[in-house]
């Protein structure tokens, strides 16, 4: 009996050690480059280079319209790269808004490895490229990045799509048998951050989201005193949550 308990304990300790060591591979799922140039993606786009505070050079695309009232700074989720957000940029520019798409470190062929601190540097480097009013658009993990940036420099408005309350809460939902809060190196305390802001905000969620529980997004909306838009039947990665009409209307409403 004692031997069985010791074996079981050793297995648990091993699992915890592996998860701690490789946890960021369970959080960040970058797609590599190379990627086309901005003007190949949308006419008039230009390639831009972001320089982070810790010395990385990251690539992005700027779709700048001369009479745009704002620039929408897009913070992607934890998967893919900026090419997967082209439909959002196309929809926003067709409504007269400028858009900056960029990739975090480790994504889209960029150097570096993603982490909460690193993505904070990346977001601030992207913001430095924009002159004039800006709206932050963050999807899922990107909502957490946008919320942190808003505590540094408040935007004209903000749209948070499928935000979690914290990375620990999201992780505990998917791995209830692990001491997620204790193990996590990256925290992303979204509710804590948005509760300190005074920024016009819209929170969007899909009622069938299988990645971020809708209840967590509702909690973020309450903490941010935001307008809540629920898209019935939508799952986390459905196109309607990327560039559907409710998404575009939400951005326009805070622009």
Short mmCIF file of C-alpha atoms in Angstrom, two decimals:
data_model
loop_
_atom_site.label_atom_id
_atom_site.label_comp_id
_atom_site.label_asym_id
_atom_site.label_seq_id
_atom_site.Cartn_x
_atom_site.Cartn_y
_atom_site.Cartn_z
CA UNK A 1 0.00 0.00 0.00
CA UNK A 2 2.75 2.40 0.99
CA UNK A 3 4.67 1.54 -2.18
CA UNK A 4 1.61 2.27 -4.32
CA UNK A 5 1.16 5.64 -2.64
CA UNK A 6 4.80 6.51 -3.21
CA UNK A 7 4.57 5.52 -6.88
CA UNK A 8 1.42 7.57 -7.33
CA UNK A 9 3.05 10.55 -5.64
CA UNK A 10 6.11 10.23 -7.87
CA UNK A 11 3.91 10.19 -10.97
CA UNK A 12 2.08 13.32 -9.83
CA UNK A 13 5.33 15.13 -9.06
CA UNK A 14 6.70 14.16 -12.47
CA UNK A 15 3.59 15.43 -14.25
CA UNK A 16 3.68 18.71 -12.35
CA UNK A 17 7.39 19.15 -13.13
CA UNK A 18 6.81 18.53 -16.84
CA UNK A 19 3.87 20.92 -16.95
CA UNK A 20 5.87 23.61 -15.15
CA UNK A 21 8.80 23.22 -17.54
CA UNK A 22 6.80 23.13 -20.75
CA UNK A 23 3.76 25.19 -19.72
CA UNK A 24 4.28 27.94 -22.30
CA UNK A 25 3.96 25.33 -25.04
CA UNK A 26 0.45 24.75 -23.67
CA UNK A 27 -0.34 28.47 -23.81
CA UNK A 28 1.25 29.81 -27.01
CA UNK A 29 0.73 28.19 -30.42
CA UNK A 30 2.56 30.35 -32.95
CA UNK A 31 2.44 29.76 -36.69
CA UNK A 32 5.74 30.59 -38.41
CA UNK A 33 6.49 32.67 -41.50
CA UNK A 34 7.37 33.60 -44.10
CA UNK A 35 4.40 35.85 -44.82
CA UNK A 36 3.53 37.94 -47.87
CA UNK A 37 4.07 41.68 -47.95
CA UNK A 38 1.32 43.98 -46.74
CA UNK A 39 0.41 45.30 -50.19
CA UNK A 40 -0.06 41.74 -51.42
CA UNK A 41 -2.57 41.18 -48.64
CA UNK A 42 -4.53 44.43 -49.02
CA UNK A 43 -3.91 47.22 -51.54
CA UNK A 44 -2.12 50.16 -49.96
CA UNK A 45 -0.76 48.20 -47.03
CA UNK A 46 2.84 48.67 -45.97
CA UNK A 47 5.27 46.51 -44.05
CA UNK A 48 6.38 47.93 -40.70
CA UNK A 49 9.03 47.00 -38.18
CA UNK A 50 8.47 47.19 -34.42
CA UNK A 51 11.43 47.64 -32.07
CA UNK A 52 10.77 46.36 -28.56
CA UNK A 53 12.25 47.67 -25.31
CA UNK A 54 14.29 44.48 -24.98
CA UNK A 55 15.77 44.83 -28.45
CA UNK A 56 13.69 42.57 -30.70
CA UNK A 57 12.59 43.60 -34.19
CA UNK A 58 9.09 42.37 -35.04
CA UNK A 59 7.18 42.53 -38.31
CA UNK A 60 3.72 43.89 -38.92
CA UNK A 61 1.37 45.32 -41.52
CA UNK A 62 -0.07 48.83 -41.43
CA UNK A 63 -3.21 49.54 -43.43
CA UNK A 64 -3.40 53.31 -43.09
CA UNK A 65 -6.23 55.42 -44.49
CA UNK A 66 -5.62 59.18 -44.79
CA UNK A 67 -8.94 60.30 -43.26
CA UNK A 68 -9.44 57.52 -40.72
CA UNK A 69 -10.72 58.75 -37.34
CA UNK A 70 -8.77 56.05 -35.48
CA UNK A 71 -6.31 53.23 -35.96
CA UNK A 72 -7.42 49.83 -34.71
CA UNK A 73 -4.51 48.06 -33.03
CA UNK A 74 -5.19 44.32 -33.18
CA UNK A 75 -3.89 42.00 -30.48
CA UNK A 76 -4.18 38.41 -31.74
CA UNK A 77 -5.02 35.36 -29.67
CA UNK A 78 -2.54 32.64 -28.81
CA UNK A 79 -2.61 30.82 -32.16
CA UNK A 80 -1.68 31.45 -35.77
CA UNK A 81 -0.17 34.68 -37.06
CA UNK A 82 -1.34 37.98 -38.52
CA UNK A 83 -2.28 36.45 -41.85
CA UNK A 84 -5.24 34.83 -40.09
CA UNK A 85 -6.57 38.30 -39.17
CA UNK A 86 -6.66 39.72 -42.70
CA UNK A 87 -10.44 39.37 -42.95
CA UNK A 88 -10.75 41.61 -39.88
CA UNK A 89 -8.43 44.22 -41.39
CA UNK A 90 -10.33 44.09 -44.68
CA UNK A 91 -13.67 44.59 -42.96
CA UNK A 92 -12.41 47.47 -40.80
CA UNK A 93 -10.66 49.34 -43.61
CA UNK A 94 -13.79 49.00 -45.76
CA UNK A 95 -15.56 50.95 -43.00
CA UNK A 96 -12.96 53.72 -43.05
CA UNK A 97 -10.68 52.69 -40.17
CA UNK A 98 -6.91 52.26 -40.27
CA UNK A 99 -5.57 48.96 -38.92
CA UNK A 100 -2.25 47.75 -37.56
CA UNK A 101 -1.72 43.98 -37.59
CA UNK A 102 1.44 42.64 -36.01
CA UNK A 103 2.81 39.40 -34.65
CA UNK A 104 4.13 38.83 -31.16
CA UNK A 105 7.64 37.51 -30.63
CA UNK A 106 7.91 33.92 -31.85
CA UNK A 107 4.93 34.33 -34.20
CA UNK A 108 4.93 34.87 -37.96
CA UNK A 109 8.68 34.34 -38.25
CA UNK A 110 9.52 36.90 -35.55
CA UNK A 111 12.46 36.24 -33.21
CA UNK A 112 12.07 35.47 -29.52
CA UNK A 113 9.86 33.31 -27.35
CA UNK A 114 6.43 34.45 -26.12
CA UNK A 115 5.78 35.23 -22.47
CA UNK A 116 3.57 37.69 -20.59
CA UNK A 117 6.42 40.13 -20.09
CA UNK A 118 7.51 39.74 -23.72
CA UNK A 119 4.03 40.37 -25.12
CA UNK A 120 3.81 43.49 -22.94
CA UNK A 121 6.96 44.80 -24.64
CA UNK A 122 5.56 43.84 -28.05
CA UNK A 123 2.27 45.65 -27.46
CA UNK A 124 3.99 48.86 -26.41
CA UNK A 125 6.26 48.73 -29.45
CA UNK A 126 3.19 48.42 -31.69
CA UNK A 127 1.52 51.37 -29.98
CA UNK A 128 4.64 53.49 -30.59
CA UNK A 129 4.05 53.17 -34.34
CA UNK A 130 0.65 54.85 -34.23
CA UNK A 131 0.01 58.58 -34.37
CA UNK A 132 -3.39 59.82 -33.31
CA UNK A 133 -6.39 58.14 -31.67
CA UNK A 134 -6.31 54.38 -31.28
CA UNK A 135 -8.79 51.62 -30.49
CA UNK A 136 -7.54 48.37 -29.00
CA UNK A 137 -9.03 45.14 -30.31
CA UNK A 138 -7.97 42.02 -28.39
CA UNK A 139 -9.09 38.49 -29.05
CA UNK A 140 -8.87 35.90 -26.27
CA UNK A 141 -5.25 36.03 -25.03
CA UNK A 142 -4.95 39.29 -26.98
CA UNK A 143 -7.72 40.74 -24.81
CA UNK A 144 -5.39 40.24 -21.84
CA UNK A 145 -2.56 41.97 -23.72
CA UNK A 146 -4.88 44.86 -24.64
CA UNK A 147 -6.08 45.22 -21.05
CA UNK A 148 -2.51 45.51 -19.78
CA UNK A 149 -1.65 48.09 -22.43
CA UNK A 150 -4.72 50.12 -21.49
CA UNK A 151 -3.34 50.47 -17.95
CA UNK A 152 -0.19 51.93 -19.51
CA UNK A 153 -1.89 54.20 -22.06
CA UNK A 154 -5.65 54.43 -22.32
CA UNK A 155 -7.11 54.12 -25.84
CA UNK A 156 -10.13 55.96 -27.23
CA UNK A 157 -12.03 52.69 -26.91
CA UNK A 158 -11.49 48.98 -26.52
CA UNK A 159 -13.10 45.78 -27.78
CA UNK A 160 -12.34 42.56 -25.93
CA UNK A 161 -13.40 39.43 -27.76
CA UNK A 162 -13.75 36.19 -25.73
CA UNK A 163 -11.67 37.43 -22.78
CA UNK A 164 -10.85 35.18 -19.83
CA UNK A 165 -10.80 36.51 -16.28
CA UNK A 166 -7.20 35.38 -15.77
CA UNK A 167 -4.96 32.79 -17.37
CA UNK A 168 -5.13 30.73 -14.17
CA UNK A 169 -8.93 30.66 -14.33
CA UNK A 170 -8.86 29.63 -17.99
CA UNK A 171 -6.22 26.98 -17.29
CA UNK A 172 -8.10 25.59 -14.32
CA UNK A 173 -11.18 25.18 -16.51
CA UNK A 174 -9.25 22.91 -18.89
CA UNK A 175 -6.93 21.23 -16.36
CA UNK A 176 -8.98 21.01 -13.13
CA UNK A 177 -6.73 18.28 -11.74
CA UNK A 178 -3.61 20.49 -11.81
CA UNK A 179 -2.61 23.26 -9.35
CA UNK A 180 -2.66 25.71 -12.23
CA UNK A 181 -2.54 28.92 -10.23
CA UNK A 182 0.53 27.75 -8.34
CA UNK A 183 2.35 26.56 -11.47
CA UNK A 184 1.72 29.42 -13.87
CA UNK A 185 4.55 31.76 -14.77
CA UNK A 186 2.30 34.02 -16.86
CA UNK A 187 -0.71 35.44 -15.00
CA UNK A 188 -2.68 37.83 -17.28
CA UNK A 189 -5.05 39.11 -14.53
CA UNK A 190 -7.67 40.60 -16.86
CA UNK A 191 -10.45 41.33 -14.37
CA UNK A 192 -8.01 42.97 -11.99
CA UNK A 193 -6.74 45.24 -14.76
CA UNK A 194 -9.99 46.24 -16.47
CA UNK A 195 -11.57 47.10 -13.13
CA UNK A 196 -9.11 50.02 -12.84
CA UNK A 197 -9.89 51.46 -16.29
CA UNK A 198 -12.23 54.21 -17.44
CA UNK A 199 -12.34 53.35 -21.14
CA UNK A 200 -15.41 52.83 -23.36
CA UNK A 201 -15.36 49.06 -23.79
CA UNK A 202 -17.33 46.37 -25.56
CA UNK A 203 -17.00 42.70 -24.64
CA UNK A 204 -18.00 40.11 -27.24
CA UNK A 205 -18.52 36.43 -26.59
CA UNK A 206 -19.87 33.35 -28.28
CA UNK A 207 -22.45 31.51 -26.23
CA UNK A 208 -20.99 28.14 -27.32
CA UNK A 209 -17.35 29.05 -26.68
CA UNK A 210 -15.49 25.82 -25.88
CA UNK A 211 -12.16 27.50 -25.07
CA UNK A 212 -13.04 30.45 -22.83
CA UNK A 213 -16.17 29.87 -20.73
CA UNK A 214 -18.78 32.55 -21.55
CA UNK A 215 -19.22 33.13 -17.81
CA UNK A 216 -15.64 34.38 -17.63
CA UNK A 217 -16.20 36.85 -20.46
CA UNK A 218 -19.35 38.09 -18.74
CA UNK A 219 -17.35 38.63 -15.57
CA UNK A 220 -14.82 40.70 -17.52
CA UNK A 221 -17.65 42.81 -18.96
CA UNK A 222 -19.00 43.48 -15.48
CA UNK A 223 -15.58 44.46 -14.12
CA UNK A 224 -14.92 46.75 -17.09
CA UNK A 225 -18.43 48.28 -16.96
CA UNK A 226 -18.58 47.33 -20.61
CA UNK A 227 -21.37 46.81 -23.09
CA UNK A 228 -21.82 43.07 -23.57
CA UNK A 229 -22.57 41.52 -26.95
CA UNK A 230 -23.39 37.82 -26.99
CA UNK A 231 -23.33 36.00 -30.33
CA UNK A 232 -25.70 33.09 -30.02
CA UNK A 233 -24.29 29.68 -30.94
CA UNK A 234 -20.80 30.94 -31.79
CA UNK A 235 -17.72 28.94 -30.78
CA UNK A 236 -14.32 30.43 -30.00
CA UNK A 237 -12.77 30.26 -33.48
CA UNK A 238 -15.86 30.84 -35.60
CA UNK A 239 -15.48 33.45 -38.33
CA UNK A 240 -18.39 35.46 -36.93
CA UNK A 241 -16.23 36.19 -33.86
CA UNK A 242 -13.24 37.18 -35.96
CA UNK A 243 -14.72 39.60 -38.47
CA UNK A 244 -18.48 39.21 -38.37
CA UNK A 245 -20.87 42.18 -38.41
CA UNK A 246 -21.26 42.32 -34.62
CA UNK A 247 -17.48 42.54 -34.26
CA UNK A 248 -17.17 45.37 -36.76
CA UNK A 249 -20.12 47.23 -35.25
CA UNK A 250 -18.53 46.93 -31.81
CA UNK A 251 -15.30 48.50 -33.04
CA UNK A 252 -17.19 51.30 -34.79
CA UNK A 253 -19.17 52.01 -31.63
CA UNK A 254 -16.01 52.91 -29.67
CA UNK A 255 -14.28 54.68 -32.55
#
